[in-house]
């Protein structure tokens, strides 16, 4: 693969998925896309680039994007965002939504489902405090492959050992051979949907709580700002956003403000200018 071909791939990936690859990531591209060449019986990465440029095969484009997507996740990842949900956000919205008895949560870039299922288990544990409530958990991702895994709710021993308390494993999972399947009751609480964050997602809202963790780190600054502004428009006036530990809105957009009492928690900025309602990269 020549430098020009690598640059063409970088342009393609950024335009279709927002992934901003630095020039030193060529080895990563070559290692991850070799399987795509094998799957589609393409002779080399050079031929892959040529096919993407000329054939406009949706299946090939999709496979290329999915191969480059990082799907690292595990149950109750980083712990703090789930402690905030249980100890801060849920009590807040139980009070503020007492009249409507409705709570809507969006997990953007949900990968193979551990994040939304973690929230679903917390909500199930709190169900005695929420009689008659209607709960919506929308979980989206750009990869149809990981979404299918998430919908099945099947995880191997390693996956259930990463962050999942044994009490919840025993309570909500059934062992099937060498895998564990989360209960149908918990699976039914989550609505998994395909979504590219570059496309318009305004129709999904409004949401009380949005989790968009560890995905914006792969975007450049203008795209981060664009996605964050559009996330803000999907949030209720008193909605909450949780980002990853290494992510921030500071210096990126004024549409959201940091909660000074809780790291990684953001709310809408009522004094910000109305965000522009446009998506990028949509086809």
Short mmCIF file of N, CA and C in Angstrom, two decimals, residues 34-202:
data_model
loop_
_atom_site.label_atom_id
_atom_site.label_comp_id
_atom_site.label_asym_id
_atom_site.label_seq_id
_atom_site.Cartn_x
_atom_site.Cartn_y
_atom_site.Cartn_z
N UNK A 34 -6.38 -6.62 6.78
CA UNK A 34 -5.99 -7.85 6.09
C UNK A 34 -7.13 -8.87 6.12
N UNK A 35 -7.88 -8.90 7.22
CA UNK A 35 -9.00 -9.84 7.31
C UNK A 35 -10.12 -9.46 6.34
N UNK A 36 -10.28 -8.16 6.08
CA UNK A 36 -11.28 -7.72 5.12
C UNK A 36 -10.90 -8.18 3.71
N UNK A 37 -9.61 -8.09 3.40
CA UNK A 37 -9.14 -8.58 2.10
C UNK A 37 -9.42 -10.07 1.95
N UNK A 38 -9.16 -10.82 3.01
CA UNK A 38 -9.41 -12.26 2.96
C UNK A 38 -10.89 -12.55 2.78
N UNK A 39 -11.71 -11.88 3.53
CA UNK A 39 -13.16 -12.11 3.49
C UNK A 39 -13.74 -11.80 2.12
N UNK A 40 -13.30 -10.73 1.49
CA UNK A 40 -13.85 -10.33 0.21
C UNK A 40 -13.00 -10.82 -0.98
N UNK A 41 -12.00 -11.66 -0.67
CA UNK A 41 -11.13 -12.24 -1.71
C UNK A 41 -10.48 -11.15 -2.55
N UNK A 42 -9.94 -10.18 -1.84
CA UNK A 42 -9.22 -9.08 -2.48
C UNK A 42 -7.73 -9.33 -2.31
N UNK A 43 -7.01 -9.17 -3.37
CA UNK A 43 -5.61 -9.57 -3.42
C UNK A 43 -4.71 -8.84 -2.44
N UNK A 44 -4.91 -7.54 -2.26
CA UNK A 44 -4.01 -6.76 -1.42
C UNK A 44 -4.73 -5.51 -0.92
N UNK A 45 -4.08 -4.79 -0.01
CA UNK A 45 -4.66 -3.54 0.48
C UNK A 45 -4.76 -2.50 -0.63
N UNK A 46 -3.81 -2.54 -1.54
CA UNK A 46 -3.88 -1.62 -2.68
C UNK A 46 -5.15 -1.87 -3.49
N UNK A 47 -5.46 -3.16 -3.70
CA UNK A 47 -6.68 -3.51 -4.42
C UNK A 47 -7.92 -3.15 -3.61
N UNK A 48 -7.82 -3.26 -2.27
CA UNK A 48 -8.94 -2.88 -1.41
C UNK A 48 -9.25 -1.40 -1.58
N UNK A 49 -8.23 -0.57 -1.57
CA UNK A 49 -8.43 0.87 -1.75
C UNK A 49 -9.07 1.14 -3.10
N UNK A 50 -8.61 0.43 -4.12
CA UNK A 50 -9.16 0.60 -5.46
C UNK A 50 -10.64 0.21 -5.50
N UNK A 51 -10.97 -0.89 -4.82
CA UNK A 51 -12.37 -1.34 -4.78
C UNK A 51 -13.25 -0.31 -4.07
N UNK A 52 -12.76 0.23 -2.99
CA UNK A 52 -13.55 1.23 -2.25
C UNK A 52 -13.78 2.46 -3.12
N UNK A 53 -12.75 2.84 -3.87
CA UNK A 53 -12.86 4.02 -4.72
C UNK A 53 -13.81 3.83 -5.90
N UNK A 54 -13.84 2.63 -6.45
CA UNK A 54 -14.54 2.43 -7.73
C UNK A 54 -15.84 1.63 -7.64
N UNK A 55 -15.88 0.63 -6.75
CA UNK A 55 -17.05 -0.26 -6.78
C UNK A 55 -18.24 0.28 -6.00
N UNK A 56 -17.95 1.13 -4.99
CA UNK A 56 -19.00 1.67 -4.12
C UNK A 56 -19.82 0.56 -3.49
N UNK A 57 -19.16 -0.52 -3.13
CA UNK A 57 -19.83 -1.64 -2.47
C UNK A 57 -20.13 -1.27 -1.02
N UNK A 58 -21.40 -1.22 -0.69
CA UNK A 58 -21.79 -0.87 0.67
C UNK A 58 -21.27 -1.89 1.67
N UNK A 59 -21.32 -3.18 1.27
CA UNK A 59 -20.85 -4.23 2.17
C UNK A 59 -19.36 -4.09 2.45
N UNK A 60 -18.58 -3.78 1.42
CA UNK A 60 -17.14 -3.63 1.58
C UNK A 60 -16.82 -2.38 2.42
N UNK A 61 -17.50 -1.28 2.16
CA UNK A 61 -17.28 -0.07 2.94
C UNK A 61 -17.59 -0.31 4.41
N UNK A 62 -18.71 -0.99 4.65
CA UNK A 62 -19.13 -1.27 6.02
C UNK A 62 -18.13 -2.15 6.74
N UNK A 63 -17.65 -3.19 6.06
CA UNK A 63 -16.68 -4.10 6.66
C UNK A 63 -15.37 -3.38 6.97
N UNK A 64 -14.97 -2.47 6.10
CA UNK A 64 -13.74 -1.71 6.30
C UNK A 64 -13.86 -0.82 7.53
N UNK A 65 -14.99 -0.15 7.66
CA UNK A 65 -15.21 0.72 8.82
C UNK A 65 -15.26 -0.10 10.10
N UNK A 66 -15.99 -1.22 10.08
CA UNK A 66 -16.13 -2.04 11.28
C UNK A 66 -14.79 -2.64 11.71
N UNK A 67 -13.94 -2.98 10.73
CA UNK A 67 -12.63 -3.54 11.07
C UNK A 67 -11.76 -2.52 11.80
N UNK A 68 -11.99 -1.25 11.53
CA UNK A 68 -11.18 -0.20 12.15
C UNK A 68 -11.79 0.34 13.44
N UNK A 69 -12.98 -0.13 13.79
CA UNK A 69 -13.65 0.35 14.99
C UNK A 69 -13.09 -0.34 16.22
N UNK A 70 -12.82 0.43 17.26
CA UNK A 70 -12.36 -0.13 18.53
C UNK A 70 -13.57 -0.44 19.40
N UNK A 71 -13.71 -1.71 19.80
CA UNK A 71 -14.89 -2.14 20.55
C UNK A 71 -14.55 -2.58 21.96
N UNK A 72 -13.59 -1.92 22.56
CA UNK A 72 -13.20 -2.24 23.93
C UNK A 72 -14.29 -1.79 24.90
N UNK A 73 -14.82 -2.70 25.68
CA UNK A 73 -15.82 -2.38 26.67
C UNK A 73 -15.90 -3.51 27.68
N UNK A 74 -16.47 -3.22 28.84
CA UNK A 74 -16.75 -4.29 29.80
C UNK A 74 -17.79 -3.80 30.79
N UNK A 75 -18.35 -4.71 31.56
CA UNK A 75 -19.41 -4.36 32.49
C UNK A 75 -18.90 -3.37 33.54
N UNK A 76 -19.73 -2.34 33.81
CA UNK A 76 -19.43 -1.33 34.82
C UNK A 76 -18.03 -0.74 34.62
N UNK A 77 -17.69 -0.49 33.37
CA UNK A 77 -16.37 0.02 33.03
C UNK A 77 -16.09 1.36 33.72
N UNK A 78 -14.98 1.45 34.39
CA UNK A 78 -14.50 2.63 35.10
C UNK A 78 -15.28 2.94 36.38
N UNK A 79 -16.28 2.18 36.66
CA UNK A 79 -17.06 2.23 37.92
C UNK A 79 -17.71 3.58 38.21
N UNK A 80 -16.95 4.68 38.18
CA UNK A 80 -17.48 5.99 38.56
C UNK A 80 -18.75 6.39 37.81
N UNK A 81 -18.82 6.21 36.47
CA UNK A 81 -20.05 6.61 35.77
C UNK A 81 -21.29 5.85 36.24
N UNK A 82 -21.09 4.65 36.74
CA UNK A 82 -22.22 3.86 37.22
C UNK A 82 -22.56 4.20 38.67
N UNK A 83 -21.54 4.57 39.45
CA UNK A 83 -21.80 5.09 40.79
C UNK A 83 -22.58 6.40 40.69
N UNK A 84 -22.21 7.25 39.73
CA UNK A 84 -22.93 8.50 39.52
C UNK A 84 -24.38 8.23 39.13
N UNK A 85 -24.58 7.26 38.28
CA UNK A 85 -25.95 6.91 37.85
C UNK A 85 -26.78 6.48 39.05
N UNK A 86 -26.21 5.61 39.87
CA UNK A 86 -26.94 5.01 40.99
C UNK A 86 -27.13 6.00 42.14
N UNK A 87 -26.10 6.77 42.44
CA UNK A 87 -26.12 7.60 43.65
C UNK A 87 -26.54 9.05 43.42
N UNK A 88 -26.38 9.55 42.18
CA UNK A 88 -26.65 10.96 41.89
C UNK A 88 -27.80 11.13 40.90
N UNK A 89 -27.65 10.51 39.72
CA UNK A 89 -28.62 10.76 38.66
C UNK A 89 -29.96 10.10 38.91
N UNK A 90 -29.96 8.85 39.31
CA UNK A 90 -31.24 8.18 39.52
C UNK A 90 -32.07 8.86 40.62
N UNK A 91 -31.49 9.16 41.79
CA UNK A 91 -32.28 9.91 42.78
C UNK A 91 -32.79 11.25 42.25
N UNK A 92 -31.95 11.93 41.47
CA UNK A 92 -32.36 13.22 40.89
C UNK A 92 -33.58 13.07 40.01
N UNK A 93 -33.55 12.11 39.08
CA UNK A 93 -34.65 11.98 38.14
C UNK A 93 -35.87 11.27 38.74
N UNK A 94 -35.67 10.46 39.76
CA UNK A 94 -36.83 9.91 40.46
C UNK A 94 -37.66 11.04 41.06
N UNK A 95 -36.99 12.07 41.49
CA UNK A 95 -37.68 13.23 42.05
C UNK A 95 -38.24 14.13 40.96
N UNK A 96 -37.40 14.45 39.96
CA UNK A 96 -37.81 15.43 38.96
C UNK A 96 -38.75 14.87 37.90
N UNK A 97 -38.81 13.55 37.77
CA UNK A 97 -39.73 12.93 36.81
C UNK A 97 -40.87 12.19 37.52
N UNK A 98 -41.11 12.55 38.76
CA UNK A 98 -42.13 11.85 39.55
C UNK A 98 -43.51 11.94 38.93
N UNK A 99 -43.81 13.04 38.25
CA UNK A 99 -45.14 13.21 37.66
C UNK A 99 -45.31 12.40 36.37
N UNK A 100 -44.27 12.38 35.54
CA UNK A 100 -44.37 11.64 34.26
C UNK A 100 -44.01 10.17 34.41
N UNK A 101 -43.20 9.86 35.43
CA UNK A 101 -42.72 8.48 35.66
C UNK A 101 -42.11 7.88 34.39
N UNK A 102 -41.28 8.67 33.77
CA UNK A 102 -40.59 8.20 32.55
C UNK A 102 -39.15 8.65 32.58
N UNK A 103 -38.26 7.73 32.22
CA UNK A 103 -36.83 8.02 32.18
C UNK A 103 -36.26 7.47 30.88
N UNK A 104 -35.53 8.32 30.15
CA UNK A 104 -34.95 7.90 28.88
C UNK A 104 -33.43 8.05 28.94
N UNK A 105 -32.74 6.97 28.57
CA UNK A 105 -31.27 6.91 28.61
C UNK A 105 -30.76 6.51 27.24
N UNK A 106 -29.69 7.15 26.80
CA UNK A 106 -29.05 6.77 25.53
C UNK A 106 -27.60 6.43 25.79
N UNK A 107 -27.20 5.25 25.35
CA UNK A 107 -25.80 4.84 25.35
C UNK A 107 -25.30 4.90 23.91
N UNK A 108 -24.56 5.94 23.58
CA UNK A 108 -24.00 6.06 22.24
C UNK A 108 -22.70 5.26 22.19
N UNK A 109 -22.41 4.66 21.05
CA UNK A 109 -21.22 3.82 20.90
C UNK A 109 -21.23 2.71 21.95
N UNK A 110 -22.33 1.95 21.98
CA UNK A 110 -22.56 0.95 23.03
C UNK A 110 -21.80 -0.35 22.83
N UNK A 111 -21.16 -0.51 21.66
CA UNK A 111 -20.36 -1.70 21.39
C UNK A 111 -21.18 -2.98 21.63
N UNK A 112 -20.61 -3.95 22.34
CA UNK A 112 -21.26 -5.25 22.50
C UNK A 112 -22.23 -5.31 23.68
N UNK A 113 -22.61 -4.16 24.21
CA UNK A 113 -23.76 -4.11 25.11
C UNK A 113 -23.51 -4.07 26.60
N UNK A 114 -22.26 -4.20 27.03
CA UNK A 114 -22.03 -4.26 28.47
C UNK A 114 -22.44 -2.98 29.20
N UNK A 115 -22.25 -1.82 28.57
CA UNK A 115 -22.62 -0.57 29.23
C UNK A 115 -24.13 -0.46 29.43
N UNK A 116 -24.96 -0.58 28.37
CA UNK A 116 -26.40 -0.47 28.61
C UNK A 116 -26.96 -1.58 29.50
N UNK A 117 -26.39 -2.78 29.40
CA UNK A 117 -26.86 -3.84 30.28
C UNK A 117 -26.48 -3.57 31.74
N UNK A 118 -25.35 -2.94 31.96
CA UNK A 118 -24.97 -2.55 33.33
C UNK A 118 -26.01 -1.58 33.90
N UNK A 119 -26.42 -0.60 33.08
CA UNK A 119 -27.42 0.36 33.52
C UNK A 119 -28.77 -0.32 33.72
N UNK A 120 -29.10 -1.25 32.83
CA UNK A 120 -30.37 -1.97 32.96
C UNK A 120 -30.42 -2.76 34.27
N UNK A 121 -29.31 -3.39 34.64
CA UNK A 121 -29.28 -4.13 35.90
C UNK A 121 -29.44 -3.19 37.10
N UNK A 122 -28.81 -2.02 37.04
CA UNK A 122 -28.96 -1.05 38.13
C UNK A 122 -30.40 -0.60 38.25
N UNK A 123 -31.05 -0.37 37.11
CA UNK A 123 -32.45 0.04 37.13
C UNK A 123 -33.35 -1.08 37.64
N UNK A 124 -33.03 -2.30 37.26
CA UNK A 124 -33.80 -3.43 37.76
C UNK A 124 -33.65 -3.57 39.27
N UNK A 125 -32.44 -3.34 39.76
CA UNK A 125 -32.20 -3.40 41.19
C UNK A 125 -32.99 -2.32 41.93
N UNK A 126 -33.25 -1.21 41.24
CA UNK A 126 -33.97 -0.09 41.86
C UNK A 126 -35.46 -0.13 41.57
N UNK A 127 -35.96 -1.19 40.94
CA UNK A 127 -37.35 -1.23 40.48
C UNK A 127 -38.38 -1.07 41.59
N UNK A 128 -38.03 -1.49 42.80
CA UNK A 128 -38.97 -1.35 43.92
C UNK A 128 -39.25 0.12 44.22
N UNK A 129 -38.31 0.98 43.87
CA UNK A 129 -38.48 2.42 44.09
C UNK A 129 -39.15 3.09 42.90
N UNK A 130 -39.44 2.33 41.85
CA UNK A 130 -39.95 2.92 40.61
C UNK A 130 -41.21 2.22 40.11
N UNK A 131 -42.20 1.98 40.94
CA UNK A 131 -43.41 1.30 40.45
C UNK A 131 -44.14 2.15 39.42
N UNK A 132 -44.50 1.53 38.31
CA UNK A 132 -45.24 2.23 37.28
C UNK A 132 -44.42 3.09 36.36
N UNK A 133 -43.09 3.06 36.50
CA UNK A 133 -42.23 3.88 35.65
C UNK A 133 -42.03 3.22 34.28
N UNK A 134 -41.92 4.07 33.25
CA UNK A 134 -41.57 3.60 31.91
C UNK A 134 -40.12 3.97 31.65
N UNK A 135 -39.29 2.96 31.41
CA UNK A 135 -37.85 3.17 31.20
C UNK A 135 -37.48 2.86 29.76
N UNK A 136 -36.81 3.78 29.10
CA UNK A 136 -36.27 3.56 27.76
C UNK A 136 -34.75 3.60 27.83
N UNK A 137 -34.10 2.54 27.39
CA UNK A 137 -32.64 2.55 27.22
C UNK A 137 -32.36 2.29 25.75
N UNK A 138 -31.88 3.31 25.06
CA UNK A 138 -31.51 3.18 23.64
C UNK A 138 -29.99 3.03 23.59
N UNK A 139 -29.53 1.99 22.90
CA UNK A 139 -28.09 1.72 22.77
C UNK A 139 -27.75 1.66 21.29
N UNK A 140 -26.82 2.50 20.86
CA UNK A 140 -26.50 2.56 19.44
C UNK A 140 -25.02 2.31 19.19
N UNK A 141 -24.73 1.87 17.97
CA UNK A 141 -23.34 1.68 17.56
C UNK A 141 -23.26 1.68 16.04
N UNK A 142 -22.07 1.94 15.53
CA UNK A 142 -21.85 1.95 14.08
C UNK A 142 -21.59 0.56 13.53
N UNK A 143 -21.30 -0.40 14.41
CA UNK A 143 -20.95 -1.75 13.97
C UNK A 143 -22.13 -2.70 14.14
N UNK A 144 -22.63 -3.22 13.04
CA UNK A 144 -23.73 -4.19 13.11
C UNK A 144 -23.28 -5.50 13.73
N UNK A 145 -22.00 -5.82 13.59
CA UNK A 145 -21.48 -7.07 14.15
C UNK A 145 -21.56 -7.06 15.67
N UNK A 146 -21.10 -5.98 16.30
CA UNK A 146 -21.16 -5.94 17.76
C UNK A 146 -22.60 -5.75 18.25
N UNK A 147 -23.44 -5.11 17.45
CA UNK A 147 -24.84 -4.96 17.84
C UNK A 147 -25.54 -6.32 17.88
N UNK A 148 -25.22 -7.20 16.95
CA UNK A 148 -25.81 -8.54 16.98
C UNK A 148 -25.36 -9.29 18.22
N UNK A 149 -24.11 -9.15 18.59
CA UNK A 149 -23.62 -9.78 19.82
C UNK A 149 -24.34 -9.20 21.03
N UNK A 150 -24.52 -7.90 21.03
CA UNK A 150 -25.19 -7.24 22.15
C UNK A 150 -26.63 -7.72 22.29
N UNK A 151 -27.33 -7.83 21.18
CA UNK A 151 -28.72 -8.27 21.22
C UNK A 151 -28.82 -9.69 21.77
N UNK A 152 -27.86 -10.54 21.41
CA UNK A 152 -27.88 -11.92 21.89
C UNK A 152 -27.59 -11.99 23.39
N UNK A 153 -26.81 -11.05 23.89
CA UNK A 153 -26.50 -11.01 25.31
C UNK A 153 -25.67 -12.19 25.79
N UNK A 154 -24.84 -12.72 24.91
CA UNK A 154 -23.99 -13.87 25.24
C UNK A 154 -22.55 -13.40 25.45
N UNK A 155 -21.97 -13.80 26.58
CA UNK A 155 -20.62 -13.37 26.91
C UNK A 155 -19.81 -14.55 27.44
N UNK A 156 -18.51 -14.55 27.11
CA UNK A 156 -17.66 -15.64 27.59
C UNK A 156 -17.21 -15.38 29.03
N UNK A 157 -16.48 -16.35 29.57
CA UNK A 157 -16.07 -16.26 30.97
C UNK A 157 -15.22 -15.02 31.24
N UNK A 158 -14.32 -14.72 30.32
CA UNK A 158 -13.47 -13.55 30.49
C UNK A 158 -14.30 -12.27 30.54
N UNK A 159 -15.30 -12.19 29.67
CA UNK A 159 -16.12 -10.98 29.59
C UNK A 159 -16.96 -10.77 30.86
N UNK A 160 -17.49 -11.84 31.43
CA UNK A 160 -18.31 -11.66 32.64
C UNK A 160 -17.45 -11.46 33.89
N UNK A 161 -16.17 -11.78 33.79
CA UNK A 161 -15.27 -11.56 34.92
C UNK A 161 -14.73 -10.14 34.96
N UNK A 162 -14.91 -9.38 33.88
CA UNK A 162 -14.39 -8.02 33.81
C UNK A 162 -15.44 -7.03 34.33
N UNK A 163 -15.38 -6.72 35.60
CA UNK A 163 -16.21 -5.67 36.17
C UNK A 163 -17.57 -6.09 36.69
N UNK A 164 -18.03 -7.28 36.33
CA UNK A 164 -19.38 -7.70 36.73
C UNK A 164 -19.36 -8.32 38.12
N UNK A 165 -20.06 -7.75 39.09
CA UNK A 165 -20.11 -8.34 40.43
C UNK A 165 -20.71 -9.74 40.38
N UNK A 166 -20.15 -10.65 41.15
CA UNK A 166 -20.61 -12.03 41.14
C UNK A 166 -22.09 -12.13 41.49
N UNK A 167 -22.54 -11.23 42.36
CA UNK A 167 -23.95 -11.24 42.76
C UNK A 167 -24.88 -11.01 41.56
N UNK A 168 -24.49 -10.08 40.69
CA UNK A 168 -25.30 -9.80 39.52
C UNK A 168 -25.17 -10.89 38.46
N UNK A 169 -24.00 -11.51 38.39
CA UNK A 169 -23.82 -12.63 37.47
C UNK A 169 -24.77 -13.77 37.84
N UNK A 170 -24.80 -14.11 39.10
CA UNK A 170 -25.67 -15.20 39.56
C UNK A 170 -27.14 -14.85 39.39
N UNK A 171 -27.47 -13.59 39.59
CA UNK A 171 -28.87 -13.17 39.58
C UNK A 171 -29.44 -13.00 38.18
N UNK A 172 -28.61 -12.50 37.25
CA UNK A 172 -29.16 -12.12 35.95
C UNK A 172 -28.61 -12.90 34.75
N UNK A 173 -27.73 -13.87 34.98
CA UNK A 173 -27.14 -14.62 33.87
C UNK A 173 -27.39 -16.12 34.05
N UNK A 174 -27.46 -16.79 32.92
CA UNK A 174 -27.57 -18.25 32.90
C UNK A 174 -26.40 -18.80 32.09
N UNK A 175 -25.72 -19.80 32.63
CA UNK A 175 -24.58 -20.38 31.91
C UNK A 175 -25.08 -21.31 30.83
N UNK A 176 -24.53 -21.12 29.62
CA UNK A 176 -24.87 -21.96 28.47
C UNK A 176 -23.57 -22.46 27.88
N UNK A 177 -23.19 -23.69 28.22
CA UNK A 177 -21.90 -24.21 27.78
C UNK A 177 -20.79 -23.39 28.42
N UNK A 178 -19.92 -22.83 27.57
CA UNK A 178 -18.83 -22.02 28.10
C UNK A 178 -19.15 -20.53 28.04
N UNK A 179 -20.43 -20.21 27.83
CA UNK A 179 -20.84 -18.81 27.76
C UNK A 179 -21.93 -18.52 28.79
N UNK A 180 -22.14 -17.23 29.03
CA UNK A 180 -23.17 -16.77 29.95
C UNK A 180 -24.12 -15.86 29.19
N UNK A 181 -25.42 -16.11 29.35
CA UNK A 181 -26.41 -15.26 28.68
C UNK A 181 -27.19 -14.45 29.70
N UNK A 182 -27.26 -13.16 29.44
CA UNK A 182 -28.02 -12.29 30.33
C UNK A 182 -29.51 -12.57 30.15
N UNK A 183 -30.27 -12.40 31.19
CA UNK A 183 -31.67 -12.79 31.17
C UNK A 183 -32.47 -12.02 30.13
N UNK A 184 -33.52 -12.64 29.64
CA UNK A 184 -34.38 -11.99 28.66
C UNK A 184 -35.03 -10.75 29.25
N UNK A 185 -35.26 -10.76 30.54
CA UNK A 185 -35.85 -9.60 31.21
C UNK A 185 -34.95 -8.38 31.10
N UNK A 186 -33.65 -8.57 31.29
CA UNK A 186 -32.71 -7.46 31.15
C UNK A 186 -32.53 -7.11 29.68
N UNK A 187 -32.44 -8.11 28.81
CA UNK A 187 -32.27 -7.83 27.36
C UNK A 187 -33.43 -7.00 26.83
N UNK A 188 -34.63 -7.28 27.32
CA UNK A 188 -35.81 -6.58 26.81
C UNK A 188 -35.84 -5.11 27.23
N UNK A 189 -35.01 -4.73 28.17
CA UNK A 189 -34.97 -3.34 28.64
C UNK A 189 -34.17 -2.44 27.70
N UNK A 190 -33.39 -3.03 26.79
CA UNK A 190 -32.48 -2.25 25.94
C UNK A 190 -32.90 -2.35 24.48
N UNK A 191 -33.00 -1.21 23.84
CA UNK A 191 -33.34 -1.11 22.42
C UNK A 191 -32.05 -0.81 21.65
N UNK A 192 -31.49 -1.83 20.99
CA UNK A 192 -30.25 -1.65 20.24
C UNK A 192 -30.55 -1.17 18.83
N UNK A 193 -29.81 -0.14 18.40
CA UNK A 193 -30.03 0.43 17.07
C UNK A 193 -28.70 0.75 16.39
N UNK A 194 -28.69 0.57 15.08
CA UNK A 194 -27.52 1.01 14.30
C UNK A 194 -27.55 2.53 14.20
N UNK A 195 -26.40 3.16 14.45
CA UNK A 195 -26.32 4.61 14.31
C UNK A 195 -24.88 5.03 14.10
N UNK A 196 -24.69 5.85 13.09
CA UNK A 196 -23.41 6.52 12.85
C UNK A 196 -23.52 7.92 13.45
N UNK A 197 -22.64 8.26 14.37
CA UNK A 197 -22.72 9.57 15.03
C UNK A 197 -22.51 10.73 14.08
N UNK A 198 -22.03 10.46 12.86
CA UNK A 198 -21.90 11.51 11.87
C UNK A 198 -23.24 11.87 11.26
N UNK A 199 -24.21 10.97 11.37
CA UNK A 199 -25.54 11.19 10.80
C UNK A 199 -26.46 11.90 11.79
N UNK A 200 -27.61 12.31 11.28
CA UNK A 200 -28.58 13.00 12.12
C UNK A 200 -29.19 12.02 13.13
N UNK A 201 -29.12 12.35 14.42
CA UNK A 201 -29.73 11.50 15.43
C UNK A 201 -30.74 12.27 16.28
N UNK A 202 -31.16 13.42 15.80
CA UNK A 202 -32.08 14.26 16.57
C UNK A 202 -33.40 13.54 16.85
#
